[in-house]
Coordinates of C-alpha atoms in Angstrom, one line a residue:
M213 CA -18.4 -0.6 -24.4
A214 CA -15.2 -2.2 -22.7
K215 CA -15.9 -5.7 -20.9
K216 CA -13.6 -7.1 -18.0
L217 CA -12.6 -11.0 -18.1
F218 CA -11.4 -13.1 -15.5
V219 CA -8.9 -15.7 -16.4
R220 CA -7.5 -18.3 -14.2
G221 CA -5.6 -21.6 -14.3
F222 CA -2.8 -20.4 -16.5
P223 CA 0.8 -21.2 -15.8
Y224 CA 2.5 -19.3 -12.8
S225 CA 5.3 -18.2 -15.3
T226 CA 2.9 -16.3 -17.6
T227 CA 3.7 -12.6 -17.9
S228 CA 1.1 -9.9 -18.8
S229 CA 2.5 -9.3 -21.9
Q230 CA 2.0 -13.2 -22.9
L231 CA -1.7 -13.3 -21.7
E232 CA -2.2 -9.9 -23.7
D233 CA -0.6 -11.3 -26.8
I234 CA -3.1 -14.4 -26.6
F235 CA -6.2 -12.2 -26.5
S236 CA -4.9 -9.6 -28.7
K237 CA -5.4 -12.3 -31.6
I238 CA -9.0 -12.0 -30.9
G239 CA -9.5 -8.4 -30.5
K240 CA -8.1 -5.3 -28.8
V241 CA -7.0 -5.5 -25.3
I242 CA -7.3 -2.3 -23.3
S243 CA -5.6 -3.6 -20.2
C244 CA -3.9 -6.9 -18.8
D245 CA -3.2 -7.5 -15.3
V246 CA -1.6 -10.7 -14.0
I247 CA -2.3 -10.9 -10.2
K248 CA 1.1 -11.5 -8.4
D249 CA 1.8 -12.5 -4.6
R250 CA 2.7 -9.3 -3.0
D251 CA 5.6 -11.1 -0.9
T252 CA 7.3 -13.1 -3.6
G253 CA 6.0 -11.4 -6.8
Q254 CA 5.1 -14.7 -8.5
S255 CA 2.0 -15.1 -10.6
K256 CA -0.9 -16.4 -8.7
G257 CA -2.2 -18.1 -12.0
F258 CA -5.1 -15.6 -12.6
G259 CA -5.8 -12.0 -13.8
F260 CA -7.9 -9.9 -15.8
I261 CA -8.3 -8.8 -19.3
E262 CA -10.0 -5.8 -20.5
M263 CA -11.4 -6.0 -24.1
E264 CA -12.5 -2.9 -26.2
N265 CA -16.0 -4.0 -26.8
D266 CA -18.6 -6.8 -25.8
K267 CA -18.3 -8.7 -29.2
E268 CA -14.6 -9.2 -28.9
A269 CA -14.9 -10.0 -25.2
D270 CA -17.6 -12.9 -25.9
E271 CA -15.7 -14.2 -28.7
A272 CA -12.6 -14.7 -26.3
I273 CA -14.5 -16.5 -24.0
E274 CA -15.9 -18.7 -26.5
K275 CA -12.7 -19.4 -28.2
L276 CA -10.2 -19.5 -25.1
N277 CA -12.3 -21.0 -22.4
D278 CA -11.4 -24.7 -21.3
T279 CA -8.3 -24.5 -23.6
E280 CA -4.8 -25.4 -22.6
M281 CA -1.8 -23.1 -22.1
E282 CA 1.3 -24.8 -21.6
G283 CA -0.5 -28.1 -20.3
R284 CA -2.8 -26.4 -17.9
K285 CA -6.5 -25.7 -18.9
I286 CA -7.5 -22.1 -18.5
V287 CA -10.9 -20.7 -17.6
V288 CA -12.1 -17.4 -19.1
N289 CA -15.4 -15.7 -18.0
V290 CA -17.0 -12.3 -17.5
A291 CA -15.4 -10.8 -14.4
R292 CA -17.7 -9.9 -11.5
P293 CA -17.7 -6.4 -9.8
R294 CA -15.3 -6.2 -6.8
E295 CA -17.1 -7.0 -3.4
E296 CA -16.9 -4.5 -0.6
R297 CA -14.8 -6.5 2.2
P298 CA -14.9 -5.8 5.8
R299 CA -12.1 -3.5 7.1
F300 CA -9.9 -4.9 9.7
D301 CA -8.5 -3.1 12.5
N302 CA -4.8 -2.7 13.0
R303 CA -4.8 -4.8 16.4
G304 CA -5.3 -8.1 14.4
G305 CA -8.5 -8.6 16.1
G306 CA -10.6 -9.2 13.0
P307 CA -13.3 -7.1 11.3
R308 CA -14.0 -3.9 13.4
R309 CA -17.4 -3.5 14.5
D310 CA -18.9 0.0 15.4
Y311 CA -20.2 -1.2 18.7
E312 CA -16.8 -2.6 19.9
R313 CA -15.4 -0.7 22.7
P314 CA -12.0 0.2 22.5
R315 CA -9.6 -1.9 24.3
G316 CA -7.2 -0.9 27.1
G317 CA -7.4 1.0 30.3
G318 CA -10.6 2.5 32.2
R319 CA -12.8 0.8 34.4
R320 CA -15.5 -1.8 33.0

C-alpha cells in the first residue's frame, strides 16, 4: 500500500524532479509535489512524496530524515491527513457562522 511522506526544510530552489530523484534511489516514487507560493511560483521549502509501499517509505524516513541537502537539514516523516478548515465568506469577515445574519439593509 502506498504511503505519503511530508518533507520540509529543503532549499527553495529544489524542483519536484530533484526531490523525486533523491527518493527514487530508495524506492519507487508514485508522486512528488513541491508546494509553491501561488503568487510568485517559488517553492515554499516543503512538499509531499508518495512511495509505492510502506517498507520503502519507512526506509526513506530512516535514511533521509535529518540529513543535509545543499546545506539545509531536511525533515522527513509520514504525512498526516489534511484537516478540514473553516470556509471563509467572500466579505473578508472571517469564518462564516451559520447563525450569522446577512449584513446590509433591513430593520434590526
